[in-house]
């Protein structure tokens, strides 16, 4: 993750004329490498594979792959928003008369909030405000994906709309001048359908202990690579600022990284990347979970480590600015923990490369701390910090804006600052 926060030009997505994407055969090629478990499981996957050769399925695929550009200027826009749980994604499609390049060109829309747990039945209309556009890797052509946030008909953000508050923080002059960069490491776990058990694991049993799986290669170590690779390419096609992927410590678990992204863009890109992953696993017949501790016991959980830097941190003398930021973060530890994802107490135990949820800590190159500083940052005297506390199901709008607020806008009392500095052995 160090590379993605190294000094580089600020990335801004611009819609360009997309080349044609590979046909849906890409998704049909997803091969789920699993150990032999039960004959019924193997048979069910083979039936799925055989169905793709069925003439009816092939006719549907040919329609899905139709290029409409020679016949009409009209395009399909898929409006995407966050549902009532604060972590589920919803979407629906509409036709636009011509291609667009900026969200300001898009109409607002609405949906039935009573069916998503976001509005009462007697006043169910929720308004979608388009905020970011990405190319659509499923439909290709000039078709687009649209990240939206959600409002009442009166124009007030509904409770699950965390983007509005984040945008307010990132538009603050002091925050804006510091050009906050974020690199987000999204871990996730792939599950076998119907049994809620990790992909590749024998149902109801366990593979060998952790050790060979992290960045592992081979049929006995890596399960779900085709899904990870398909997602990687879909993100690149869409215009998401994805910077890498890797297999994780627990088998069946993967990670992708997004960044460096500036301000509100980080949340938009992570949410769109999550949407693509949900769609790809849907097509592959695999279940995606962002549960921070999907399997109890001696197995790593799933986090969403957030790398963060400001302009002052990246310049000469930046390590002192980083230490001041760490001090502020220590004083608001429980406020951050409460906003960093559901079920995080099952993950932040002090084991499996985590710090205890109840105790703030920091260290250089220490993955058992709340905040990690890289050795390169220490050596150069400038760079970034890594907040290792966020859970895999965190809301990136909340986490990124809270980091900016705590380190750039919030000021502790001198007494609290002095006590915290002494406790953390920080000289600021």
Short mmCIF file of C-alpha atoms in Angstrom, two decimals, residues 57-387:
data_model
loop_
_atom_site.label_atom_id
_atom_site.label_comp_id
_atom_site.label_asym_id
_atom_site.label_seq_id
_atom_site.Cartn_x
_atom_site.Cartn_y
_atom_site.Cartn_z
CA UNK A 57 -28.63 -19.15 -22.57
CA UNK A 58 -26.47 -18.39 -25.61
CA UNK A 59 -29.31 -16.45 -27.25
CA UNK A 60 -29.72 -14.37 -24.10
CA UNK A 61 -25.95 -13.73 -24.05
CA UNK A 62 -26.02 -12.54 -27.64
CA UNK A 63 -28.67 -9.98 -26.69
CA UNK A 64 -26.69 -8.89 -23.64
CA UNK A 65 -23.69 -8.29 -25.91
CA UNK A 66 -25.58 -6.25 -28.51
CA UNK A 67 -23.83 -3.02 -29.51
CA UNK A 68 -26.59 -0.41 -29.69
CA UNK A 69 -24.35 2.50 -30.75
CA UNK A 70 -24.88 2.05 -34.54
CA UNK A 71 -28.64 2.30 -34.05
CA UNK A 72 -29.27 4.89 -31.34
CA UNK A 73 -27.59 7.63 -29.32
CA UNK A 74 -29.60 6.61 -26.26
CA UNK A 75 -27.70 5.02 -23.38
CA UNK A 76 -28.46 3.16 -20.16
CA UNK A 77 -27.59 4.75 -16.83
CA UNK A 78 -27.50 2.49 -13.78
CA UNK A 79 -28.28 4.61 -10.70
CA UNK A 80 -26.58 3.14 -7.59
CA UNK A 81 -27.26 4.02 -3.96
CA UNK A 82 -26.68 2.73 -0.43
CA UNK A 83 -29.67 0.96 1.14
CA UNK A 84 -31.21 1.01 4.58
CA UNK A 85 -28.60 -1.11 6.37
CA UNK A 86 -25.92 1.41 5.45
CA UNK A 87 -23.87 -1.31 3.76
CA UNK A 88 -26.22 -2.89 1.17
CA UNK A 89 -26.21 -1.56 -2.37
CA UNK A 90 -29.25 -1.00 -4.58
CA UNK A 91 -29.53 0.03 -8.23
CA UNK A 92 -31.98 0.54 -11.06
CA UNK A 93 -31.68 1.57 -14.72
CA UNK A 94 -33.02 4.36 -16.87
CA UNK A 95 -32.63 5.46 -20.49
CA UNK A 96 -30.92 8.75 -21.33
CA UNK A 97 -31.30 10.43 -24.71
CA UNK A 98 -27.56 10.87 -25.27
CA UNK A 99 -24.19 10.18 -23.61
CA UNK A 100 -23.20 12.39 -20.69
CA UNK A 101 -19.85 13.20 -19.10
CA UNK A 102 -20.69 15.05 -15.89
CA UNK A 103 -23.15 14.27 -13.07
CA UNK A 104 -24.64 17.78 -13.43
CA UNK A 105 -26.07 16.66 -16.80
CA UNK A 106 -28.04 13.85 -15.18
CA UNK A 107 -31.61 14.13 -13.88
CA UNK A 108 -32.48 13.43 -10.27
CA UNK A 109 -34.59 10.33 -9.79
CA UNK A 110 -36.54 8.66 -7.00
CA UNK A 111 -37.30 5.26 -5.52
CA UNK A 112 -39.56 3.59 -2.98
CA UNK A 113 -37.73 4.07 0.32
CA UNK A 114 -40.28 1.96 2.20
CA UNK A 115 -38.92 -1.09 0.33
CA UNK A 116 -35.31 -0.39 1.36
CA UNK A 117 -35.93 0.50 5.02
CA UNK A 118 -35.32 4.21 4.39
CA UNK A 119 -38.81 5.77 4.46
CA UNK A 120 -42.31 5.05 5.81
CA UNK A 121 -44.95 3.65 3.45
CA UNK A 122 -47.16 6.73 3.68
CA UNK A 123 -44.31 9.01 2.58
CA UNK A 124 -41.99 6.64 0.75
CA UNK A 125 -40.36 8.76 -1.95
CA UNK A 126 -36.58 9.17 -1.65
CA UNK A 127 -34.74 11.36 -4.15
CA UNK A 128 -31.51 10.27 -5.84
CA UNK A 129 -28.91 12.96 -6.52
CA UNK A 130 -26.28 11.86 -9.09
CA UNK A 131 -22.75 12.51 -7.75
CA UNK A 132 -20.19 10.50 -9.74
CA UNK A 133 -20.10 8.73 -13.12
CA UNK A 134 -18.20 5.57 -14.08
CA UNK A 135 -18.17 3.53 -17.28
CA UNK A 136 -20.34 0.41 -17.22
CA UNK A 137 -18.20 -2.73 -17.76
CA UNK A 138 -21.26 -4.98 -17.96
CA UNK A 139 -23.10 -3.15 -20.75
CA UNK A 140 -20.10 -1.48 -22.41
CA UNK A 141 -20.54 1.25 -25.01
CA UNK A 142 -21.44 4.69 -23.67
CA UNK A 143 -23.52 3.20 -20.86
CA UNK A 144 -22.69 4.42 -17.37
CA UNK A 145 -22.85 3.67 -13.67
CA UNK A 146 -23.99 6.57 -11.49
CA UNK A 147 -23.14 6.82 -7.80
CA UNK A 148 -25.95 8.71 -6.05
CA UNK A 149 -26.72 9.92 -2.56
CA UNK A 150 -30.19 10.12 -1.06
CA UNK A 151 -32.48 12.96 0.08
CA UNK A 152 -36.01 13.67 1.21
CA UNK A 153 -38.29 15.50 -1.27
CA UNK A 154 -37.52 18.64 0.77
CA UNK A 155 -33.81 18.27 -0.03
CA UNK A 156 -32.60 17.03 3.37
CA UNK A 157 -30.11 14.13 3.46
CA UNK A 158 -31.78 11.00 4.83
CA UNK A 159 -30.05 9.32 7.84
CA UNK A 160 -28.19 6.73 5.75
CA UNK A 161 -26.74 9.42 3.48
CA UNK A 162 -23.23 9.78 4.93
CA UNK A 163 -21.84 11.31 1.74
CA UNK A 164 -23.49 14.68 2.36
CA UNK A 165 -21.69 15.22 5.67
CA UNK A 166 -18.41 13.99 4.18
CA UNK A 167 -18.74 16.44 1.28
CA UNK A 168 -19.28 19.23 3.79
CA UNK A 169 -16.05 18.36 5.64
CA UNK A 170 -14.00 18.00 2.45
CA UNK A 171 -15.25 21.34 1.14
CA UNK A 172 -13.94 23.09 4.27
CA UNK A 173 -11.20 25.52 3.22
CA UNK A 174 -8.67 24.20 5.73
CA UNK A 175 -9.24 20.58 4.67
CA UNK A 176 -9.30 21.43 0.98
CA UNK A 177 -5.96 23.24 1.16
CA UNK A 178 -4.32 20.17 2.72
CA UNK A 179 -5.35 17.96 -0.26
CA UNK A 180 -6.05 14.83 1.83
CA UNK A 181 -5.05 11.59 0.11
CA UNK A 182 -6.57 8.22 0.96
CA UNK A 183 -5.52 4.71 0.03
CA UNK A 184 -8.13 2.16 1.11
CA UNK A 185 -7.43 -1.57 1.43
CA UNK A 186 -10.76 -3.38 1.06
CA UNK A 187 -10.68 -6.97 2.33
CA UNK A 188 -13.57 -9.31 1.57
CA UNK A 189 -14.48 -12.98 1.87
CA UNK A 190 -16.01 -15.24 -0.78
CA UNK A 191 -18.55 -17.81 0.43
CA UNK A 192 -20.06 -20.91 -1.11
CA UNK A 193 -23.76 -20.35 -1.81
CA UNK A 194 -26.38 -21.78 0.56
CA UNK A 195 -23.88 -22.89 3.21
CA UNK A 196 -22.20 -19.57 4.23
CA UNK A 197 -18.81 -21.23 4.33
CA UNK A 198 -15.66 -19.84 2.67
CA UNK A 199 -14.96 -20.68 -0.94
CA UNK A 200 -12.64 -23.68 -1.28
CA UNK A 201 -13.16 -24.90 2.30
CA UNK A 202 -14.62 -28.37 2.90
CA UNK A 203 -18.21 -27.75 4.05
CA UNK A 204 -18.42 -27.82 7.83
CA UNK A 205 -14.69 -28.45 8.13
CA UNK A 206 -11.44 -26.50 7.86
CA UNK A 207 -8.44 -26.30 5.54
CA UNK A 208 -4.89 -26.36 6.84
CA UNK A 209 -3.82 -23.56 9.19
CA UNK A 210 -2.97 -20.07 7.97
CA UNK A 211 0.46 -19.52 6.50
CA UNK A 212 0.56 -20.64 2.86
CA UNK A 213 -2.47 -18.65 1.64
CA UNK A 214 -1.38 -15.00 1.82
CA UNK A 215 -0.47 -14.03 -1.77
CA UNK A 216 -0.33 -17.79 -2.40
CA UNK A 217 -0.28 -19.46 -5.80
CA UNK A 218 -1.67 -22.89 -6.63
CA UNK A 219 -4.93 -24.82 -6.55
CA UNK A 220 -4.43 -25.83 -2.91
CA UNK A 221 -3.77 -22.24 -1.75
CA UNK A 222 -5.76 -19.83 -3.89
CA UNK A 223 -9.55 -19.99 -4.23
CA UNK A 224 -11.42 -17.30 -6.15
CA UNK A 225 -8.59 -15.72 -8.14
CA UNK A 226 -10.71 -15.43 -11.31
CA UNK A 227 -13.25 -13.33 -9.41
CA UNK A 228 -10.48 -11.07 -8.10
CA UNK A 229 -8.96 -10.69 -11.58
CA UNK A 230 -12.34 -10.08 -13.25
CA UNK A 231 -13.08 -7.41 -10.65
CA UNK A 232 -9.67 -5.80 -11.20
CA UNK A 233 -10.29 -5.44 -14.95
CA UNK A 234 -13.87 -4.25 -14.45
CA UNK A 235 -12.62 -1.51 -12.10
CA UNK A 236 -9.97 -0.37 -14.57
CA UNK A 237 -12.56 -0.27 -17.36
CA UNK A 238 -15.00 1.68 -15.17
CA UNK A 239 -12.40 4.33 -14.34
CA UNK A 240 -12.06 3.40 -10.67
CA UNK A 241 -8.68 4.30 -9.22
CA UNK A 242 -7.84 0.72 -8.26
CA UNK A 243 -4.17 0.23 -7.50
CA UNK A 244 -3.77 -3.47 -6.75
CA UNK A 245 -5.12 -6.78 -5.43
CA UNK A 246 -3.84 -9.75 -3.44
CA UNK A 247 -4.94 -12.95 -1.79
CA UNK A 248 -5.30 -12.59 1.98
CA UNK A 249 -4.14 -14.53 5.05
CA UNK A 250 -7.35 -16.52 5.45
CA UNK A 251 -8.07 -18.74 2.42
CA UNK A 252 -11.06 -17.58 0.40
CA UNK A 253 -10.36 -14.00 1.44
CA UNK A 254 -9.09 -11.30 -0.93
CA UNK A 255 -8.19 -7.64 -0.96
CA UNK A 256 -8.23 -4.79 -3.45
CA UNK A 257 -6.78 -1.34 -2.97
CA UNK A 258 -8.21 1.98 -4.14
CA UNK A 259 -6.13 5.15 -4.21
CA UNK A 260 -4.50 7.49 -3.85
CA UNK A 261 -7.80 9.35 -4.04
CA UNK A 262 -8.42 12.92 -2.96
CA UNK A 263 -11.20 13.79 -0.52
CA UNK A 264 -14.73 12.67 -1.36
CA UNK A 265 -13.51 10.81 -4.43
CA UNK A 266 -12.18 8.01 -2.20
CA UNK A 267 -15.66 7.10 -0.97
CA UNK A 268 -17.21 7.28 -4.45
CA UNK A 269 -14.57 4.96 -5.90
CA UNK A 270 -14.74 2.39 -3.09
CA UNK A 271 -18.53 2.20 -3.22
CA UNK A 272 -18.49 1.75 -7.00
CA UNK A 273 -15.79 -0.93 -6.67
CA UNK A 274 -17.96 -2.74 -4.11
CA UNK A 275 -20.91 -2.57 -6.51
CA UNK A 276 -18.85 -4.16 -9.29
CA UNK A 277 -17.72 -6.91 -6.92
CA UNK A 278 -21.33 -7.62 -5.89
CA UNK A 279 -22.35 -7.90 -9.55
CA UNK A 280 -19.44 -10.16 -10.48
CA UNK A 281 -20.01 -12.55 -7.56
CA UNK A 282 -23.72 -12.53 -8.45
CA UNK A 283 -22.86 -13.71 -11.96
CA UNK A 284 -20.38 -16.27 -10.68
CA UNK A 285 -22.88 -17.74 -8.21
CA UNK A 286 -20.67 -16.91 -5.23
CA UNK A 287 -21.67 -15.01 -2.08
CA UNK A 288 -19.71 -11.90 -1.06
CA UNK A 289 -19.46 -10.92 2.60
CA UNK A 290 -17.84 -7.90 4.23
CA UNK A 291 -18.28 -9.36 7.72
CA UNK A 292 -15.21 -8.33 9.77
CA UNK A 293 -14.87 -11.80 11.34
CA UNK A 294 -16.62 -14.33 9.08
CA UNK A 295 -15.03 -17.36 10.75
CA UNK A 296 -14.42 -17.52 14.49
CA UNK A 297 -11.24 -19.03 15.89
CA UNK A 298 -7.64 -18.85 14.73
CA UNK A 299 -8.42 -17.12 11.44
CA UNK A 300 -7.77 -13.53 10.39
CA UNK A 301 -10.70 -11.16 10.18
CA UNK A 302 -11.40 -8.73 7.36
CA UNK A 303 -10.54 -5.05 7.65
CA UNK A 304 -10.48 -1.94 5.52
CA UNK A 305 -7.15 -0.37 6.47
CA UNK A 306 -7.13 3.30 5.51
CA UNK A 307 -3.89 5.00 4.54
CA UNK A 308 -3.99 8.76 4.97
CA UNK A 309 -1.81 11.76 4.34
CA UNK A 310 -2.11 15.51 3.99
CA UNK A 311 0.02 17.96 2.03
CA UNK A 312 1.87 18.89 5.25
CA UNK A 313 2.57 15.23 6.02
CA UNK A 314 4.01 14.66 2.57
CA UNK A 315 6.39 17.62 2.77
CA UNK A 316 9.70 17.94 4.63
CA UNK A 317 9.09 17.80 8.38
CA UNK A 318 5.89 15.86 7.79
CA UNK A 319 6.66 13.20 10.42
CA UNK A 320 6.02 15.79 13.14
CA UNK A 321 2.64 16.54 11.55
CA UNK A 322 1.90 12.81 11.47
CA UNK A 323 2.70 12.50 15.19
CA UNK A 324 0.35 15.40 15.98
CA UNK A 325 -2.36 13.65 13.94
CA UNK A 326 -1.75 10.42 15.88
CA UNK A 327 -2.13 12.33 19.15
CA UNK A 328 -5.49 13.74 18.04
CA UNK A 329 -6.62 10.29 16.89
CA UNK A 330 -5.74 8.82 20.29
CA UNK A 331 -7.97 11.36 22.04
CA UNK A 332 -10.97 10.48 19.84
CA UNK A 333 -10.31 6.73 19.74
CA UNK A 334 -13.74 5.55 20.90
CA UNK A 335 -15.54 8.01 18.63
CA UNK A 336 -13.68 6.54 15.67
CA UNK A 337 -14.26 2.95 16.82
CA UNK A 338 -18.01 3.56 17.04
CA UNK A 339 -18.00 4.72 13.40
CA UNK A 340 -15.63 2.11 11.97
CA UNK A 341 -18.04 -0.74 11.19
CA UNK A 342 -20.47 -3.22 12.75
CA UNK A 343 -19.09 -6.28 14.53
CA UNK A 344 -15.58 -4.86 14.72
CA UNK A 345 -15.25 -6.00 18.34
CA UNK A 346 -15.04 -9.58 17.03
CA UNK A 347 -12.04 -8.59 14.88
CA UNK A 348 -10.09 -6.09 17.03
CA UNK A 349 -8.96 -8.52 19.72
CA UNK A 350 -5.22 -7.84 19.83
CA UNK A 351 -4.62 -11.01 17.79
CA UNK A 352 -4.33 -11.71 14.07
CA UNK A 353 -2.57 -8.45 13.21
CA UNK A 354 -4.97 -6.21 15.13
CA UNK A 355 -4.83 -3.97 18.19
CA UNK A 356 -7.30 -4.28 21.06
CA UNK A 357 -10.50 -2.36 20.41
CA UNK A 358 -10.31 -0.78 23.88
CA UNK A 359 -6.76 0.53 23.73
CA UNK A 360 -5.21 3.00 21.29
CA UNK A 361 -1.64 2.34 20.17
CA UNK A 362 0.76 3.34 17.44
CA UNK A 363 4.08 2.05 16.16
CA UNK A 364 6.51 1.94 13.29
CA UNK A 365 6.06 -1.14 11.06
CA UNK A 366 3.86 -2.72 13.76
CA UNK A 367 0.72 -4.36 12.37
CA UNK A 368 -0.54 -5.01 15.88
CA UNK A 369 -1.14 -1.30 16.49
CA UNK A 370 -4.14 0.95 15.93
CA UNK A 371 -2.02 3.27 13.78
CA UNK A 372 0.98 2.03 11.82
CA UNK A 373 3.71 4.23 10.40
CA UNK A 374 5.90 2.72 7.69
CA UNK A 375 9.66 2.51 8.05
CA UNK A 376 10.07 4.51 4.85
CA UNK A 377 8.03 7.35 6.38
CA UNK A 378 10.17 7.29 9.51
CA UNK A 379 13.38 7.25 7.48
CA UNK A 380 12.38 10.09 5.14
CA UNK A 381 10.73 12.13 7.87
CA UNK A 382 7.54 12.49 5.82
CA UNK A 383 4.83 10.34 4.29
CA UNK A 384 1.58 8.88 5.58
CA UNK A 385 -0.06 6.87 8.38
CA UNK A 386 -2.19 3.73 8.21
CA UNK A 387 -5.33 3.48 10.35
#
